[in-house]
PDB file of C-alpha atoms in Angstrom:
ATOM      1  CA  MET A  17      -0.252   0.154  -0.033  1.00 80.00           C
ATOM      2  CA  GLY A  18       2.363   2.709  -1.043  1.00 93.00           C
ATOM      3  CA  THR A  19       4.331   4.211   1.706  1.00 96.00           C
ATOM      4  CA  LEU A  20       1.359   3.970   4.255  1.00 97.00           C
ATOM      5  CA  LYS A  21       2.430   2.740   7.626  1.00 97.00           C
ATOM      6  CA  THR A  22      -0.514   0.718   8.572  1.00 97.00           C
ATOM      7  CA  GLU A  23      -1.730  -1.147  11.770  1.00 97.00           C
ATOM      8  CA  PRO A  24      -4.617  -3.013  12.902  1.00 97.00           C
ATOM      9  CA  ALA A  25      -7.385  -0.400  12.865  1.00 97.00           C
ATOM     10  CA  ARG A  26      -9.149  -1.563  15.780  1.00 94.00           C
ATOM     11  CA  THR A  27      -6.109  -0.910  18.129  1.00 95.00           C
ATOM     12  CA  ARG A  28      -6.042   3.018  16.807  1.00 97.00           C
ATOM     13  CA  ALA A  29      -9.843   4.298  17.630  1.00 96.00           C
ATOM     14  CA  ASP A  30      -7.694   7.805  17.432  1.00 97.00           C
ATOM     15  CA  LEU A  31      -7.437   7.553  14.005  1.00 98.00           C
ATOM     16  CA  LEU A  32     -11.250   6.887  13.073  1.00 98.00           C
ATOM     17  CA  ALA A  33     -14.282   8.573  13.440  1.00 98.00           C
ATOM     18  CA  ALA A  34     -16.592   7.207  16.362  1.00 98.00           C
ATOM     19  CA  PRO A  35     -19.107   5.467  14.082  1.00 98.00           C
ATOM     20  CA  VAL A  36     -16.182   3.580  12.310  1.00 98.00           C
ATOM     21  CA  ALA A  37     -14.567   2.506  15.426  1.00 98.00           C
ATOM     22  CA  ALA A  38     -17.884   0.969  16.593  1.00 97.00           C
ATOM     23  CA  ALA A  39     -18.710  -0.578  13.733  1.00 97.00           C
ATOM     24  CA  LEU A  40     -15.267  -2.136  13.628  1.00 97.00           C
ATOM     25  CA  ASP A  41     -15.639  -3.223  17.601  1.00 96.00           C
ATOM     26  CA  ARG A  42     -19.168  -5.090  16.345  1.00 94.00           C
ATOM     27  CA  TRP A  43     -17.163  -6.711  13.305  1.00 93.00           C
ATOM     28  CA  PRO A  44     -18.554 -10.239  12.919  1.00 89.00           C
ATOM     29  CA  ALA A  45     -16.270 -13.222  13.934  1.00 88.00           C
ATOM     30  CA  ASP A  46     -17.838 -14.922  11.306  1.00 88.00           C
ATOM     31  CA  ALA A  47     -16.917 -12.577   8.475  1.00 89.00           C
ATOM     32  CA  PRO A  48     -15.139 -13.396   5.266  1.00 87.00           C
ATOM     33  CA  VAL A  49     -12.427 -11.313   6.301  1.00 91.00           C
ATOM     34  CA  ASP A  50     -11.292 -11.132  10.193  1.00 94.00           C
ATOM     35  CA  VAL A  51     -11.304  -7.716  11.863  1.00 95.00           C
ATOM     36  CA  ASP A  52      -7.496  -7.549  11.985  1.00 95.00           C
ATOM     37  CA  ALA A  53      -7.098  -7.308   8.089  1.00 96.00           C
ATOM     38  CA  VAL A  54      -8.576  -3.847   8.261  1.00 97.00           C
ATOM     39  CA  LEU A  55      -5.481  -1.560   8.868  1.00 98.00           C
ATOM     40  CA  VAL A  56      -5.200   1.987   9.230  1.00 98.00           C
ATOM     41  CA  ALA A  57      -2.813   4.839   8.664  1.00 98.00           C
ATOM     42  CA  PRO A  58      -2.193   8.127   9.710  1.00 98.00           C
ATOM     43  CA  ILE A  59      -1.743  10.634   6.736  1.00 98.00           C
ATOM     44  CA  ASP A  60      -1.568  14.099   6.669  1.00 97.00           C
ATOM     45  CA  ALA A  61      -5.143  15.943   6.629  1.00 96.00           C
ATOM     46  CA  ASP A  62      -4.185  18.205   4.083  1.00 96.00           C
ATOM     47  CA  LEU A  63      -3.215  15.472   1.363  1.00 95.00           C
ATOM     48  CA  ALA A  64      -6.769  13.562   2.342  1.00 95.00           C
ATOM     49  CA  ASP A  65      -8.052  14.318  -1.112  1.00 94.00           C
ATOM     50  CA  THR A  66      -7.729  11.183  -3.331  1.00 94.00           C
ATOM     51  CA  ALA A  67      -5.290  12.844  -6.033  1.00 95.00           C
ATOM     52  CA  ALA A  68      -3.233  14.328  -3.483  1.00 96.00           C
ATOM     53  CA  PHE A  69      -3.129  11.253  -1.251  1.00 97.00           C
ATOM     54  CA  CYS A  70      -2.101   8.966  -3.986  1.00 97.00           C
ATOM     55  CA  ALA A  71       0.592  11.418  -5.219  1.00 97.00           C
ATOM     56  CA  ALA A  72       2.276  11.843  -1.687  1.00 97.00           C
ATOM     57  CA  TYR A  73       1.926   8.196  -0.400  1.00 98.00           C
ATOM     58  CA  ASP A  74       2.555   6.227  -3.688  1.00 97.00           C
ATOM     59  CA  VAL A  75      -1.086   4.542  -3.718  1.00 97.00           C
ATOM     60  CA  GLY A  76      -2.374   3.794  -7.361  1.00 97.00           C
ATOM     61  CA  LEU A  77      -5.674   5.128  -8.241  1.00 97.00           C
ATOM     62  CA  ASP A  78      -6.607   1.786  -9.095  1.00 96.00           C
ATOM     63  CA  GLU A  79      -5.994   0.732  -5.259  1.00 97.00           C
ATOM     64  CA  SER A  80      -7.788   3.638  -4.020  1.00 98.00           C
ATOM     65  CA  ALA A  81     -11.717   3.945  -3.368  1.00 98.00           C
ATOM     66  CA  ASN A  82     -14.119   7.071  -2.558  1.00 97.00           C
ATOM     67  CA  CYS A  83     -17.114   6.820  -0.972  1.00 97.00           C
ATOM     68  CA  VAL A  84     -19.826   9.257  -1.972  1.00 96.00           C
ATOM     69  CA  VAL A  85     -23.149   9.645  -0.425  1.00 97.00           C
ATOM     70  CA  VAL A  86     -26.127  10.249  -2.729  1.00 97.00           C
ATOM     71  CA  ALA A  87     -29.823  11.362  -2.111  1.00 97.00           C
ATOM     72  CA  GLY A  88     -32.944  11.278  -3.931  1.00 96.00           C
ATOM     73  CA  LYS A  89     -36.786  11.749  -2.896  1.00 94.00           C
ATOM     74  CA  ARG A  90     -39.693   9.423  -3.241  1.00 93.00           C
ATOM     75  CA  GLU A  91     -42.836  10.487  -1.658  1.00 93.00           C
ATOM     76  CA  GLY A  92     -41.475  13.523  -0.057  1.00 92.00           C
ATOM     77  CA  VAL A  93     -38.835  10.988   1.710  1.00 93.00           C
ATOM     78  CA  THR A  94     -35.172  11.594   1.127  1.00 95.00           C
ATOM     79  CA  ARG A  95     -33.452   8.384   0.503  1.00 96.00           C
ATOM     80  CA  TYR A  96     -29.752   8.161   1.220  1.00 97.00           C
ATOM     81  CA  ALA A  97     -27.151   5.424  -0.193  1.00 97.00           C
ATOM     82  CA  ALA A  98     -23.221   5.256  -0.081  1.00 97.00           C
ATOM     83  CA  CYS A  99     -21.386   4.526  -3.506  1.00 98.00           C
ATOM     84  CA  LEU A 100     -18.109   2.996  -3.546  1.00 98.00           C
ATOM     85  CA  VAL A 101     -15.884   3.323  -6.530  1.00 98.00           C
ATOM     86  CA  LEU A 102     -12.213   3.279  -7.833  1.00 98.00           C
ATOM     87  CA  ALA A 103     -10.587   6.270  -8.247  1.00 97.00           C
ATOM     88  CA  THR A 104     -10.173   5.649 -11.493  1.00 97.00           C
ATOM     89  CA  THR A 105     -13.834   5.727 -12.232  1.00 97.00           C
ATOM     90  CA  ARG A 106     -16.877   7.863 -11.449  1.00 96.00           C
ATOM     91  CA  ALA A 107     -19.986   6.718  -9.740  1.00 96.00           C
ATOM     92  CA  ASP A 108     -23.152   6.663 -12.227  1.00 95.00           C
ATOM     93  CA  VAL A 109     -25.313   8.727  -9.843  1.00 94.00           C
ATOM     94  CA  ASN A 110     -28.021   9.520 -12.130  1.00 91.00           C
ATOM     95  CA  GLY A 111     -28.518   6.004 -13.534  1.00 94.00           C
ATOM     96  CA  VAL A 112     -27.357   2.979 -11.641  1.00 94.00           C
ATOM     97  CA  ALA A 113     -27.639   4.614  -8.407  1.00 94.00           C
ATOM     98  CA  ARG A 114     -30.818   6.474  -8.795  1.00 94.00           C
ATOM     99  CA  ARG A 115     -32.321   3.348  -9.805  1.00 94.00           C
ATOM    100  CA  ALA A 116     -31.083   1.372  -6.744  1.00 92.00           C
ATOM    101  CA  LEU A 117     -32.508   4.107  -4.577  1.00 93.00           C
ATOM    102  CA  ASP A 118     -35.670   3.735  -6.727  1.00 94.00           C
ATOM    103  CA  VAL A 119     -35.970   7.755  -7.071  1.00 95.00           C
ATOM    104  CA  ARG A 120     -36.788   9.852 -10.031  1.00 93.00           C
ATOM    105  CA  LYS A 121     -33.362  11.934  -9.569  1.00 95.00           C
ATOM    106  CA  ALA A 122     -30.366  11.522  -7.680  1.00 95.00           C
ATOM    107  CA  SER A 123     -27.413  13.940  -6.998  1.00 95.00           C
ATOM    108  CA  PHE A 124     -24.592  13.900  -4.212  1.00 95.00           C
ATOM    109  CA  ALA A 125     -25.809  14.547  -0.847  1.00 96.00           C
ATOM    110  CA  PRO A 126     -25.347  18.357   0.367  1.00 96.00           C
ATOM    111  CA  MET A 127     -22.088  18.270   2.454  1.00 96.00           C
ATOM    112  CA  ALA A 128     -23.546  19.298   5.580  1.00 97.00           C
ATOM    113  CA  ASP A 129     -26.344  16.507   5.456  1.00 96.00           C
ATOM    114  CA  ALA A 130     -23.611  13.954   4.748  1.00 97.00           C
ATOM    115  CA  VAL A 131     -21.437  15.055   7.408  1.00 97.00           C
ATOM    116  CA  GLU A 132     -24.378  15.264  10.025  1.00 97.00           C
ATOM    117  CA  LEU A 133     -25.928  12.289   9.138  1.00 97.00           C
ATOM    118  CA  THR A 134     -22.837   9.916   9.171  1.00 97.00           C
ATOM    119  CA  GLY A 135     -20.729  11.699  11.832  1.00 97.00           C
ATOM    120  CA  MET A 136     -17.949  11.595   9.580  1.00 98.00           C
ATOM    121  CA  GLU A 137     -15.808  14.414   8.254  1.00 97.00           C
ATOM    122  CA  TYR A 138     -16.313  15.394   4.567  1.00 93.00           C
ATOM    123  CA  GLY A 139     -13.560  14.018   2.747  1.00 93.00           C
ATOM    124  CA  GLY A 140     -13.331  10.990   4.878  1.00 96.00           C
ATOM    125  CA  ILE A 141     -16.899   9.543   4.749  1.00 97.00           C
ATOM    126  CA  THR A 142     -16.297   5.748   4.344  1.00 97.00           C
ATOM    127  CA  PRO A 143     -18.849   2.524   4.204  1.00 97.00           C
ATOM    128  CA  ILE A 144     -17.809   1.376   7.384  1.00 98.00           C
ATOM    129  CA  GLY A 145     -19.953   2.488  10.265  1.00 97.00           C
ATOM    130  CA  LEU A 146     -22.830   4.334   7.960  1.00 97.00           C
ATOM    131  CA  PRO A 147     -26.004   4.300   9.094  1.00 96.00           C
ATOM    132  CA  LEU A 148     -27.539   0.429   9.026  1.00 94.00           C
ATOM    133  CA  GLN A 149     -30.833   1.720   7.075  1.00 95.00           C
ATOM    134  CA  TRP A 150     -28.408   3.047   3.859  1.00 96.00           C
ATOM    135  CA  PRO A 151     -27.613   0.661   1.188  1.00 96.00           C
ATOM    136  CA  ILE A 152     -23.843   0.544   0.216  1.00 97.00           C
ATOM    137  CA  LEU A 153     -23.189   0.182  -3.200  1.00 97.00           C
ATOM    138  CA  VAL A 154     -19.915  -1.355  -4.070  1.00 98.00           C
ATOM    139  CA  ASP A 155     -18.881  -1.373  -7.571  1.00 97.00           C
ATOM    140  CA  SER A 156     -17.917  -5.032  -8.383  1.00 97.00           C
ATOM    141  CA  ARG A 157     -14.255  -3.541  -9.382  1.00 97.00           C
ATOM    142  CA  VAL A 158     -13.730  -2.392  -5.945  1.00 97.00           C
ATOM    143  CA  VAL A 159     -14.485  -5.876  -4.554  1.00 96.00           C
ATOM    144  CA  ALA A 160     -12.229  -7.480  -7.156  1.00 96.00           C
ATOM    145  CA  THR A 161      -9.347  -5.405  -5.572  1.00 96.00           C
ATOM    146  CA  PRO A 162      -7.256  -7.302  -3.480  1.00 95.00           C
ATOM    147  CA  TYR A 163      -6.335  -4.488  -0.986  1.00 95.00           C
ATOM    148  CA  VAL A 164      -8.052  -1.285  -1.135  1.00 97.00           C
ATOM    149  CA  VAL A 165      -7.678   2.048   0.484  1.00 98.00           C
ATOM    150  CA  ILE A 166     -10.816   4.053   1.895  1.00 98.00           C
ATOM    151  CA  GLY A 167     -11.631   6.806   4.242  1.00 97.00           C
ATOM    152  CA  SER A 168     -11.426   6.157   7.898  1.00 98.00           C
ATOM    153  CA  GLY A 169     -14.427   8.745   8.566  1.00 98.00           C
ATOM    154  CA  VAL A 170     -11.704  11.436   9.359  1.00 98.00           C
ATOM    155  CA  ARG A 171      -9.286  13.226   7.131  1.00 97.00           C
ATOM    156  CA  HIS A 172      -5.952  12.521   8.908  1.00 98.00           C
ATOM    157  CA  SER A 173      -6.131   8.834   8.004  1.00 98.00           C
ATOM    158  CA  LYS A 174      -6.862   5.988   5.757  1.00 98.00           C
ATOM    159  CA  ILE A 175      -8.175   2.464   5.985  1.00 98.00           C
ATOM    160  CA  ALA A 176      -6.936  -0.423   4.057  1.00 97.00           C
ATOM    161  CA  LEU A 177      -8.572  -3.696   3.632  1.00 97.00           C
ATOM    162  CA  PRO A 178      -9.384  -6.655   1.129  1.00 96.00           C
ATOM    163  CA  GLY A 179     -11.553  -5.280  -1.352  1.00 96.00           C
ATOM    164  CA  PRO A 180     -13.801  -8.718  -0.722  1.00 95.00           C
ATOM    165  CA  ALA A 181     -14.552  -7.394   2.959  1.00 95.00           C
ATOM    166  CA  LEU A 182     -16.533  -4.226   1.563  1.00 96.00           C
ATOM    167  CA  ALA A 183     -19.165  -6.808   0.084  1.00 95.00           C
ATOM    168  CA  ALA A 184     -19.526  -8.300   3.579  1.00 92.00           C
ATOM    169  CA  LEU A 185     -20.811  -4.627   5.430  1.00 94.00           C
ATOM    170  CA  PRO A 186     -24.132  -4.473   6.742  1.00 92.00           C
ATOM    171  CA  GLY A 187     -26.311  -3.172   3.854  1.00 94.00           C
ATOM    172  CA  ALA A 188     -23.666  -3.690   1.141  1.00 96.00           C
ATOM    173  CA  ARG A 189     -24.628  -4.674  -2.339  1.00 96.00           C
ATOM    174  CA  VAL A 190     -22.249  -5.626  -5.011  1.00 97.00           C
ATOM    175  CA  VAL A 191     -23.362  -3.776  -8.381  1.00 95.00           C
ATOM    176  CA  GLU A 192     -22.301  -4.296 -11.919  1.00 93.00           C
ATOM    177  CA  ASP A 193     -21.110  -1.040 -13.694  1.00 93.00           C
ATOM    178  CA  LEU A 194     -21.882   1.093 -10.558  1.00 95.00           C
ATOM    179  CA  ALA A 195     -18.989   3.397 -12.035  1.00 95.00           C
ATOM    180  CA  ARG A 196     -17.589   4.751 -15.451  1.00 93.00           C
ATOM    181  CA  PRO A 197     -14.245   5.360 -16.427  1.00 90.00           C
ATOM    182  CA  ALA A 198     -13.165   8.927 -15.069  1.00 83.00           C
TER     183      ALA A 198
END
């Protein structure tokens, strides 16, 4: 994972948003990936954005995934989902994600809403520890990645874990072609 200095995430709650640390504490013993395979590394918070992070820490864009919160309304109720896609791609928000949410129109959730509802920092939102009622749409390319780097809920660290672990998160659905090339 490039030059990242990783260690088991559950031993470093100081590098995780509270909902992420709580989700790791509840990690199922029978999960396909052991919780100790979920690693965390401190980073410079000013380098948290994907392109800057990958360049500074020698992590390939094809090993880095972005988690975006999308929203849409149906019958006056806002529905949220998280989309996890490789950094070499862009989430198909108004196609695949919109259909998965079963709404007429989907868009990126407003930053203030995403931060408040997740309990995570903008630019660090991760699928681990999201509200349980939200679907987590994971592009199949992310799951096929042996180890992938994602946010940790805060901007001063990153999580590295096996791609297949993301398919086992509560509410996760692997979606073919959720993303398109960037």
